[in-house]
Amino acid sequence: MLATLRTLFPYLLRYRWRYAGGLTALLFRGVLAAGVPLLIGRAVDQLAAGEQEAAVNFVLLVLGVAAGKGIAQYAMRWILITISRDIEYDLRNHISAHLVTLDRTFYERYRTGDLMARVTNDLAQVRSLLGPGLMYTAEIGVVIAAVLSIMAWTDWLLTLVIFAPMPLISLAVGHFGRRTHEQFQTVQKHFSGISVRVQEHLAGLRMLRAYNQGPAEVGRFGAANADYVEASLGLVRIWRSFYPLLELLVGLTGISLLGFGSWRVLQGEMSVGTFTMFIYFVAMLAWPMIGMGVVVNITQRGVASLGRLNELLNYRPRIADAPDALRSYDYVRGTIEWRAACVQFPNASGQAVSDVSLSVEEGESLAIIGPVGSGKSTLASLVPRLYDPTRGEVLLEGISVRRLPLDVLRKQIGYVPQETFLFSRTIADNIRLGRPDASAEEVREAAHVSLLGTDEDNFPDGLDTLVGERGITLSGGQKQRVALARALLKDPSVLVLDDATASLDAETEHALLERMRKATRNRTLLLVTHRVSSARLADRIAVMDAGRVVDSGSHGELLARGGLYARIHERQRIEEELAKP
Amino acid sequence: MSTGRSIGLDAARETLPDTPLYDVAILKRLWRYLRPYSVLATASLVLLMLNSALGVIFPVLTQVAVDRYLKPDPTADSLLDPWLPSEPMQGILWLAGLSLVALLLGVLTRAGQIHTMNWTGQRVMRDMRQEVFGHLQRLPVAYFDRTPSGRLVTRATTDVDVLNELFTSGLVAVAGDVLTLFCAFGAMFYLSPRLTLVYLGIGPLVWVVSMIFRRRARSSFRDVRKAVAKLASFLQECFTGISEIQLFSHEQHALSDFEAINDEHRRANYRSVRAHAVFFPVIEWISLLGVGLLIVFGGAWVVAGSVSLGVLLAFLQYGTRVFRPIQDLAEKYNVLQAAMAGAERIFELLDTEPDEMQAAAGQAELEQPSVEFRNVWFAYKDEDWVLEDVSFKAPPGGMVAVVGHTGAGKSTLVSLLLRFYEIQRGTILVGGRDIREWSPEALRAHFSVVLQDSFLFSGTIAENIGLGDPEVSPKAIRGAAANAHLADHIESLPEAYDEPVLERGAGLSVGQKQLISFARALVHERPFLILDEATSSVDPDTERKIRDTLSKLFVGRTSIVIAHRLSTIQRADSIVVLHRGRVIEHGGHDELLARDGVYARLHRLQSLAEAVPVQR
């Protein structure tokens, strides 16, 4: 547990003075709060003696002390809880800053929903640990110490008798806290169970409807639902014993006070006022005793959540600046070379890319073509270091890409994926992603080359149209053109189009590629495509199959050789024929 | 008591911050879910009342102890007097015994109340989840096209759970608090009406402070909600678009935007912290003011002899007790509001009109397995026609191959035949009858279906093939698996046919998943086969297995196939060439070849392509 908590130490240290202030306030509050019953007890004694005016003075004193207690309590809550909010803020920034450095393998392993749950819900649990958790722990300690010492000093024998059940309470809290924790895990598991059921149902909706699986699915959901209810009731069974048991033990302290305290009064060893004071103290101690359970709960959840956050924080990016990165570089030219590059994905049987050696000159254009799963995309994604090769290397201007600082490398590469993501901003802001300072003129120019914002697009506010959740939805082709404009605006030395125009029809694609080529004449172009019609625009074509480059050359040469390329070409001619009316 | 699940992100993002706290219509509707368990719910309420009543007994017993034994006051009398012994120590033991009985009863009623309340709550939640899921079955496919699946998952899970808090922590706790207040004031009034009035003097002050707090808490709660929603949106975008952010070196910008939103969230929480930090000390001070009033006025009466010291002592105890429920009520505010918002969203889903097609349920006999599309027009939206005037026929036992480019409307054809959507114009006939004469279930029961994306759910392999249909015997499943060339693979698994399939079929290859869906179609012996051929490439060995299984599938079934393989197309009795939602050619293989149109061109090219040697 301590190892898990280590993440928090720097933050606790950063806010140490405020913590000191908050804890001082807490100490004042505890002592003043313990003073109140003392004064009320004295007031009652005055009344019992018939001294009404003296009692009134005590009342004024009570209200004064209570006011002081109130102020201390305000300071305590304000300081201690806001610190927890500040740490939450710091931690969230820290985690986010770490997350943006992590590579694809991380994001393939942790789904968006999972990450969001961690950065929000889990962090909230950690926040509870740092705020209310810490505050209650200290408060319980101070109140118990203050009250017990006053009581023991007044009448140690009575105190001993009254609080005999106290160790039992902490035992019960410990025992049931553990059981609650265990059962809670089971509940969580079954909760995911019902989520998965619904998700699966929605994913296979058409299939399930086609086979009339409605009633069977309701039955399956019912089973998961029943499991969840059963697990939740298991939790209820624990509470059903725990809470009444706590009430019993706390109640026993009251009863032993009534019995034993009255006996002391009858013997003349204690005044009615002191008896009253004890009644107040017993009431005051009820919360700290029950509160221990709450604290145990907060702590367990907080530590479990912190563990889940540590998992993210301890994840080291595999693709990051090398220690020997060449920091003096701020520009690289577009000569690319793959040298015996191999890529083996975890859990995959074969290599996605095996032993590829290939080079592209600055300003040259190379198309990579091949069937689905042939490794063409993977090969291209090695250039901007979306992945690193398992063996072999990729060089830019003769330097291994691993030795170039990541931001320098990526600045020089305009990578356009097949599926792009647009942020809920304006189209222009989306184009500006890589260069937020680009002028409106430059943005227009990039959009113009990408055939974006033509009359056909019909954007209500031109390039200032909002897209995404609060704006309009773009078609696949429009999205791809935004992505292209985005890459062009960077004016990179290497442009990588990873099947980036697949959603456009062949004619538009052809026009777009020609136009783009004209605008980026002296830049290196990597064109990953499954269409022969696009590939033939490139200076040279590499044909990939099962992770290897099986052939390369110009369109004419490849056709003449009659290999895989020729077969792909034929199949596409058939498709084109079909597309013609 | 709750399982302590916080409000889901999706829910947070959708919450309308202005859901009223007490919407009578929603509460009434929730009441209906409680009705089947009214006996238990009533029991829970009775136990709660008993518990509250037992909880206020102790101060009365201390009053008796003080007035009768500790500081005897002849003017004070109590109901217990006739039974109490006069010897002080004996009397005290009597009283301690009584309070022990009250405590034990209180503990038992509490245990019973926790049990009955949660049992009821869990059952109600189970019913509600079941109803939500059942309702999903009745909604048209079009509904799922426009509703994000994450949102629907939230309805059946998190929203219902938040509602659980309404039952357990919310309503019941509020009822408990109110009952405790009533019992305490009842006991106070019984002991001394005069002192009760004095104590009630602080009432207006409590009311004003609570109102101010309520307003503050509400507005800060709303701000926090908004901030959480913003935070969630931003994070979701960042995580989804992480590649773009990294490739375009946008990290620093994104982080500084994030810090601003994060700070907004922090500040909204500050306001909530302040509201609470002020409220609690103030309300506690007021409670002591009440105690002060009791000592000043009550003390004067004690000295004057008109109120006994024991009564004053009992009041001093009540004075602190009644404030606990008041503080609790203030804390419950957020829980209640979140629960109401959850209920509103669930009811909104349940109020979504179910599939109208169900209403037209009829039972028509299937006389002969033929299919005909007669001048069918269909659009998903308005008049954006996806299919225009489509007509074709498949005779009993025959096979129609539909060919065409992506987006030509081929998959839509299949969806319409299965009645996932209603057509706008024309008729679809099955066995010579309009498909609308069947209920969708009765219609679909005639079809075996293989869709492009072979869907597997978590369960065993046998369940995935037999779909849990009792009429499908294990033997039939094994036979189908053997016919689909799966038997060897399945039998090599540790648990063979009972081997669990992971979520979405993880652990199986694309080809194996396809073969499993073929086996599923084989084992369900139905007159029609709908096949949407997958385009994903598989290794040659699997390809051979697929082709072989396909040929078995076509035997004895009327088939409608969206074809991508030439071998499949050539097998068809008739071919429908679809282009942009229109049938541009339709007829038999020879007929179409003779016409020398698109299909003829296609055929020539295909033959040419097959002649190209394959290098593997």
GROMACS .gro file of N, CA and C in nm, chain B residues 367-451:
model
  255
  948GLU      N    1  -4.636  -2.117  -4.830
  948GLU     CA    2  -4.672  -2.228  -4.918
  948GLU      C    3  -4.554  -2.275  -5.003
  949GLN      N    4  -4.483  -2.179  -5.058
  949GLN     CA    5  -4.368  -2.217  -5.140
  949GLN      C    6  -4.257  -2.116  -5.117
  950PRO      N    7  -4.133  -2.161  -5.105
  950PRO     CA    8  -4.025  -2.068  -5.073
  950PRO      C    9  -3.979  -1.986  -5.194
  951SER      N   10  -4.054  -1.884  -5.226
  951SER     CA   11  -4.009  -1.794  -5.333
  951SER      C   12  -4.001  -1.653  -5.278
  952VAL      N   13  -3.922  -1.569  -5.345
  952VAL     CA   14  -3.908  -1.429  -5.303
  952VAL      C   15  -3.927  -1.340  -5.424
  953GLU      N   16  -3.998  -1.231  -5.403
  953GLU     CA   17  -4.009  -1.136  -5.514
  953GLU      C   18  -4.005  -0.993  -5.462
  954PHE      N   19  -3.926  -0.910  -5.525
  954PHE     CA   20  -3.927  -0.766  -5.501
  954PHE      C   21  -4.006  -0.706  -5.614
  955ARG      N   22  -4.112  -0.631  -5.582
  955ARG     CA   23  -4.195  -0.575  -5.688
  955ARG      C   24  -4.197  -0.423  -5.675
  956ASN      N   25  -4.129  -0.355  -5.764
  956ASN     CA   26  -4.123  -0.207  -5.766
  956ASN      C   27  -4.096  -0.147  -5.629
  957VAL      N   28  -3.988  -0.192  -5.567
  957VAL     CA   29  -3.959  -0.147  -5.431
  957VAL      C   30  -3.879  -0.017  -5.431
  958TRP      N   31  -3.927   0.079  -5.353
  958TRP     CA   32  -3.857   0.205  -5.330
  958TRP      C   33  -3.828   0.216  -5.182
  959PHE      N   34  -3.707   0.261  -5.150
  959PHE     CA   35  -3.674   0.275  -5.009
  959PHE      C   36  -3.574   0.387  -4.986
  960ALA      N   37  -3.598   0.464  -4.880
  960ALA     CA   38  -3.503   0.568  -4.837
  960ALA      C   39  -3.493   0.562  -4.686
  961TYR      N   40  -3.371   0.578  -4.632
  961TYR     CA   41  -3.354   0.582  -4.488
  961TYR      C   42  -3.412   0.713  -4.435
  962LYS      N   43  -3.399   0.817  -4.520
  962LYS     CA   44  -3.443   0.950  -4.476
  962LYS      C   45  -3.513   1.020  -4.592
  963ASP      N   46  -3.626   1.075  -4.565
  963ASP     CA   47  -3.701   1.155  -4.663
  963ASP      C   48  -3.707   1.087  -4.800
  964GLU      N   49  -3.658   1.162  -4.900
  964GLU     CA   50  -3.665   1.105  -5.034
  964GLU      C   51  -3.525   1.080  -5.091
  965ASP      N   52  -3.433   1.053  -5.001
  965ASP     CA   53  -3.298   1.016  -5.044
  965ASP      C   54  -3.300   0.869  -5.084
  966TRP      N   55  -3.349   0.839  -5.200
  966TRP     CA   56  -3.373   0.700  -5.235
  966TRP      C   57  -3.245   0.618  -5.238
  967VAL      N   58  -3.247   0.510  -5.165
  967VAL     CA   59  -3.135   0.416  -5.166
  967VAL      C   60  -3.166   0.307  -5.268
  968LEU      N   61  -3.293   0.272  -5.277
  968LEU     CA   62  -3.338   0.177  -5.380
  968LEU      C   63  -3.451   0.243  -5.458
  969GLU      N   64  -3.442   0.232  -5.590
  969GLU     CA   65  -3.546   0.292  -5.673
  969GLU      C   66  -3.606   0.186  -5.763
  970ASP      N   67  -3.731   0.161  -5.742
  970ASP     CA   68  -3.806   0.077  -5.834
  970ASP      C   69  -3.736  -0.057  -5.861
  971VAL      N   70  -3.700  -0.126  -5.755
  971VAL     CA   71  -3.626  -0.251  -5.771
  971VAL      C   72  -3.724  -0.368  -5.784
  972SER      N   73  -3.706  -0.448  -5.887
  972SER     CA   74  -3.789  -0.567  -5.905
  972SER      C   75  -3.701  -0.685  -5.944
  973PHE      N   76  -3.723  -0.798  -5.882
  973PHE     CA   77  -3.660  -0.923  -5.925
  973PHE      C   78  -3.727  -1.039  -5.853
  974LYS      N   79  -3.700  -1.159  -5.897
  974LYS     CA   80  -3.767  -1.278  -5.842
  974LYS      C   81  -3.666  -1.387  -5.813
  975ALA      N   82  -3.691  -1.464  -5.708
  975ALA     CA   83  -3.616  -1.587  -5.687
  975ALA      C   84  -3.718  -1.700  -5.676
  976PRO      N   85  -3.718  -1.794  -5.769
  976PRO     CA   86  -3.815  -1.904  -5.765
  976PRO      C   87  -3.780  -2.001  -5.653
  977PRO      N   88  -3.874  -2.086  -5.610
  977PRO     CA   89  -3.845  -2.180  -5.502
  977PRO      C   90  -3.721  -2.264  -5.534
  978GLY      N   91  -3.632  -2.271  -5.435
  978GLY     CA   92  -3.510  -2.349  -5.452
  978GLY      C   93  -3.405  -2.282  -5.538
  979GLY      N   94  -3.438  -2.166  -5.593
  979GLY     CA   95  -3.344  -2.099  -5.682
  979GLY      C   96  -3.248  -2.010  -5.606
  980MET      N   97  -3.158  -1.950  -5.681
  980MET     CA   98  -3.058  -1.863  -5.618
  980MET      C   99  -3.042  -1.736  -5.699
  981VAL      N  100  -3.050  -1.623  -5.629
  981VAL     CA  101  -3.030  -1.493  -5.692
  981VAL      C  102  -2.899  -1.436  -5.641
  982ALA      N  103  -2.814  -1.395  -5.732
  982ALA     CA  104  -2.692  -1.327  -5.690
  982ALA      C  105  -2.708  -1.178  -5.716
  983VAL      N  106  -2.680  -1.098  -5.616
  983VAL     CA  107  -2.686  -0.953  -5.634
  983VAL      C  108  -2.544  -0.903  -5.644
  984VAL      N  109  -2.512  -0.836  -5.753
  984VAL     CA  110  -2.378  -0.782  -5.767
  984VAL      C  111  -2.387  -0.631  -5.786
  985GLY      N  112  -2.282  -0.563  -5.753
  985GLY     CA  113  -2.281  -0.419  -5.766
  985GLY      C  114  -2.170  -0.358  -5.685
  986HIS      N  115  -2.144  -0.232  -5.709
  986HIS     CA  116  -2.037  -0.159  -5.645
  986HIS      C  117  -2.075  -0.129  -5.500
  987THR      N  118  -1.975  -0.094  -5.417
  987THR     CA  119  -2.004  -0.051  -5.281
  987THR      C  120  -2.103   0.066  -5.286
  988GLY      N  121  -2.202   0.061  -5.199
  988GLY     CA  122  -2.298   0.170  -5.194
  988GLY      C  123  -2.407   0.159  -5.298
  989ALA      N  124  -2.415   0.045  -5.368
  989ALA     CA  125  -2.518   0.030  -5.471
  989ALA      C  126  -2.653  -0.001  -5.406
  990GLY      N  127  -2.652  -0.043  -5.278
  990GLY     CA  128  -2.777  -0.073  -5.208
  990GLY      C  129  -2.798  -0.220  -5.184
  991LYS      N  130  -2.690  -0.298  -5.196
  991LYS     CA  131  -2.704  -0.444  -5.181
  991LYS      C  132  -2.744  -0.484  -5.039
  992SER      N  133  -2.673  -0.428  -4.940
  992SER     CA  134  -2.702  -0.467  -4.802
  992SER      C  135  -2.842  -0.420  -4.762
  993THR      N  136  -2.884  -0.307  -4.814
  993THR     CA  137  -3.017  -0.255  -4.784
  993THR      C  138  -3.123  -0.357  -4.828
  994LEU      N  139  -3.099  -0.417  -4.942
  994LEU     CA  140  -3.189  -0.518  -4.995
  994LEU      C  141  -3.215  -0.628  -4.891
  995VAL      N  142  -3.107  -0.674  -4.832
  995VAL     CA  143  -3.116  -0.779  -4.731
  995VAL      C  144  -3.194  -0.730  -4.609
  996SER      N  145  -3.162  -0.608  -4.564
  996SER     CA  146  -3.230  -0.553  -4.445
  996SER      C  147  -3.381  -0.544  -4.470
  997LEU      N  148  -3.418  -0.509  -4.592
  997LEU     CA  149  -3.560  -0.494  -4.621
  997LEU      C  150  -3.630  -0.629  -4.623
  998LEU      N  151  -3.562  -0.728  -4.678
  998LEU     CA  152  -3.621  -0.861  -4.686
  998LEU      C  153  -3.646  -0.917  -4.545
  999LEU      N  154  -3.558  -0.884  -4.451
  999LEU     CA  155  -3.575  -0.929  -4.313
  999LEU      C  156  -3.663  -0.835  -4.233
 1000ARG      N  157  -3.712  -0.734  -4.299
 1000ARG     CA  158  -3.799  -0.632  -4.238
 1000ARG      C  159  -3.735  -0.560  -4.121
 1001PHE      N  160  -3.610  -0.521  -4.141
 1001PHE     CA  161  -3.547  -0.433  -4.042
 1001PHE      C  162  -3.601  -0.291  -4.062
 1002TYR      N  163  -3.637  -0.262  -4.184
 1002TYR     CA  164  -3.696  -0.131  -4.216
 1002TYR      C  165  -3.820  -0.156  -4.300
 1003GLU      N  166  -3.911  -0.057  -4.302
 1003GLU     CA  167  -4.030  -0.065  -4.386
 1003GLU      C  168  -4.003   0.007  -4.517
 1004ILE      N  169  -4.048  -0.052  -4.627
 1004ILE     CA  170  -4.028   0.014  -4.756
 1004ILE      C  171  -4.134   0.123  -4.774
 1005GLN      N  172  -4.100   0.221  -4.856
 1005GLN     CA  173  -4.195   0.330  -4.876
 1005GLN      C  174  -4.296   0.297  -4.987
 1006ARG      N  175  -4.246   0.235  -5.094
 1006ARG     CA  176  -4.337   0.203  -5.205
 1006ARG      C  177  -4.307   0.063  -5.254
 1007GLY      N  178  -4.406   0.002  -5.319
 1007GLY     CA  179  -4.387  -0.130  -5.376
 1007GLY      C  180  -4.420  -0.241  -5.277
 1008THR      N  181  -4.386  -0.364  -5.312
 1008THR     CA  182  -4.416  -0.479  -5.227
 1008THR      C  183  -4.300  -0.578  -5.231
 1009ILE      N  184  -4.276  -0.642  -5.118
 1009ILE     CA  185  -4.184  -0.754  -5.115
 1009ILE      C  186  -4.269  -0.877  -5.085
 1010LEU      N  187  -4.258  -0.979  -5.170
 1010LEU     CA  188  -4.341  -1.098  -5.153
 1010LEU      C  189  -4.255  -1.217  -5.117
 1011VAL      N  190  -4.301  -1.291  -5.017
 1011VAL     CA  191  -4.234  -1.415  -4.981
 1011VAL      C  192  -4.340  -1.524  -4.993
 1012GLY      N  193  -4.313  -1.625  -5.072
 1012GLY     CA  194  -4.413  -1.730  -5.098
 1012GLY      C  195  -4.539  -1.670  -5.157
 1013GLY      N  196  -4.523  -1.563  -5.233
 1013GLY     CA  197  -4.637  -1.502  -5.300
 1013GLY      C  198  -4.719  -1.409  -5.211
 1014ARG      N  199  -4.681  -1.396  -5.082
 1014ARG     CA  200  -4.758  -1.308  -4.993
 1014ARG      C  201  -4.673  -1.188  -4.951
 1015ASP      N  202  -4.739  -1.077  -4.930
 1015ASP     CA  203  -4.673  -0.955  -4.883
 1015ASP      C  204  -4.607  -0.985  -4.747
 1016ILE      N  205  -4.481  -0.947  -4.730
 1016ILE     CA  206  -4.415  -0.980  -4.603
 1016ILE      C  207  -4.481  -0.912  -4.484
 1017ARG      N  208  -4.561  -0.811  -4.511
 1017ARG     CA  209  -4.628  -0.743  -4.400
 1017ARG      C  210  -4.740  -0.828  -4.339
 1018GLU      N  211  -4.772  -0.941  -4.404
 1018GLU     CA  212  -4.874  -1.029  -4.348
 1018GLU      C  213  -4.819  -1.111  -4.232
 1019TRP      N  214  -4.686  -1.114  -4.222
 1019TRP     CA  215  -4.624  -1.186  -4.110
 1019TRP      C  216  -4.582  -1.086  -4.004
 1020SER      N  217  -4.569  -1.134  -3.883
 1020SER     CA  218  -4.500  -1.049  -3.786
 1020SER      C  219  -4.352  -1.064  -3.821
 1021PRO      N  220  -4.269  -0.966  -3.785
 1021PRO     CA  221  -4.127  -0.979  -3.820
 1021PRO      C  222  -4.067  -1.111  -3.772
 1022GLU      N  223  -4.108  -1.157  -3.651
 1022GLU     CA  224  -4.051  -1.281  -3.598
 1022GLU      C  225  -4.090  -1.400  -3.685
 1023ALA      N  226  -4.219  -1.405  -3.720
 1023ALA     CA  227  -4.266  -1.518  -3.800
 1023ALA      C  228  -4.197  -1.519  -3.935
 1024LEU      N  229  -4.178  -1.399  -3.991
 1024LEU     CA  230  -4.110  -1.389  -4.120
 1024LEU      C  231  -3.966  -1.437  -4.109
 1025ARG      N  232  -3.895  -1.385  -4.008
 1025ARG     CA  233  -3.752  -1.415  -3.996
 1025ARG      C  234  -3.727  -1.562  -3.965
 1026ALA      N  235  -3.829  -1.628  -3.907
 1026ALA     CA  236  -3.811  -1.769  -3.873
 1026ALA      C  237  -3.793  -1.855  -3.997
 1027HIS      N  238  -3.818  -1.799  -4.116
 1027HIS     CA  239  -3.799  -1.875  -4.240
 1027HIS      C  240  -3.659  -1.861  -4.297
 1028PHE      N  241  -3.578  -1.774  -4.237
 1028PHE     CA  242  -3.448  -1.742  -4.297
 1028PHE      C  243  -3.328  -1.788  -4.216
 1029SER      N  244  -3.230  -1.842  -4.286
 1029SER     CA  245  -3.097  -1.857  -4.228
 1029SER      C  246  -3.014  -1.742  -4.281
 1030VAL      N  247  -2.937  -1.681  -4.194
 1030VAL     CA  248  -2.870  -1.558  -4.236
 1030VAL      C  249  -2.721  -1.563  -4.205
 1031VAL      N  250  -2.641  -1.523  -4.303
 1031VAL     CA  251  -2.497  -1.505  -4.279
 1031VAL      C  252  -2.464  -1.364  -4.323
 1032LEU      N  253  -2.426  -1.281  -4.225
 1032LEU     CA  254  -2.394  -1.143  -4.261
 1032LEU      C  255  -2.243  -1.128  -4.277
   0.00000   0.00000   0.00000
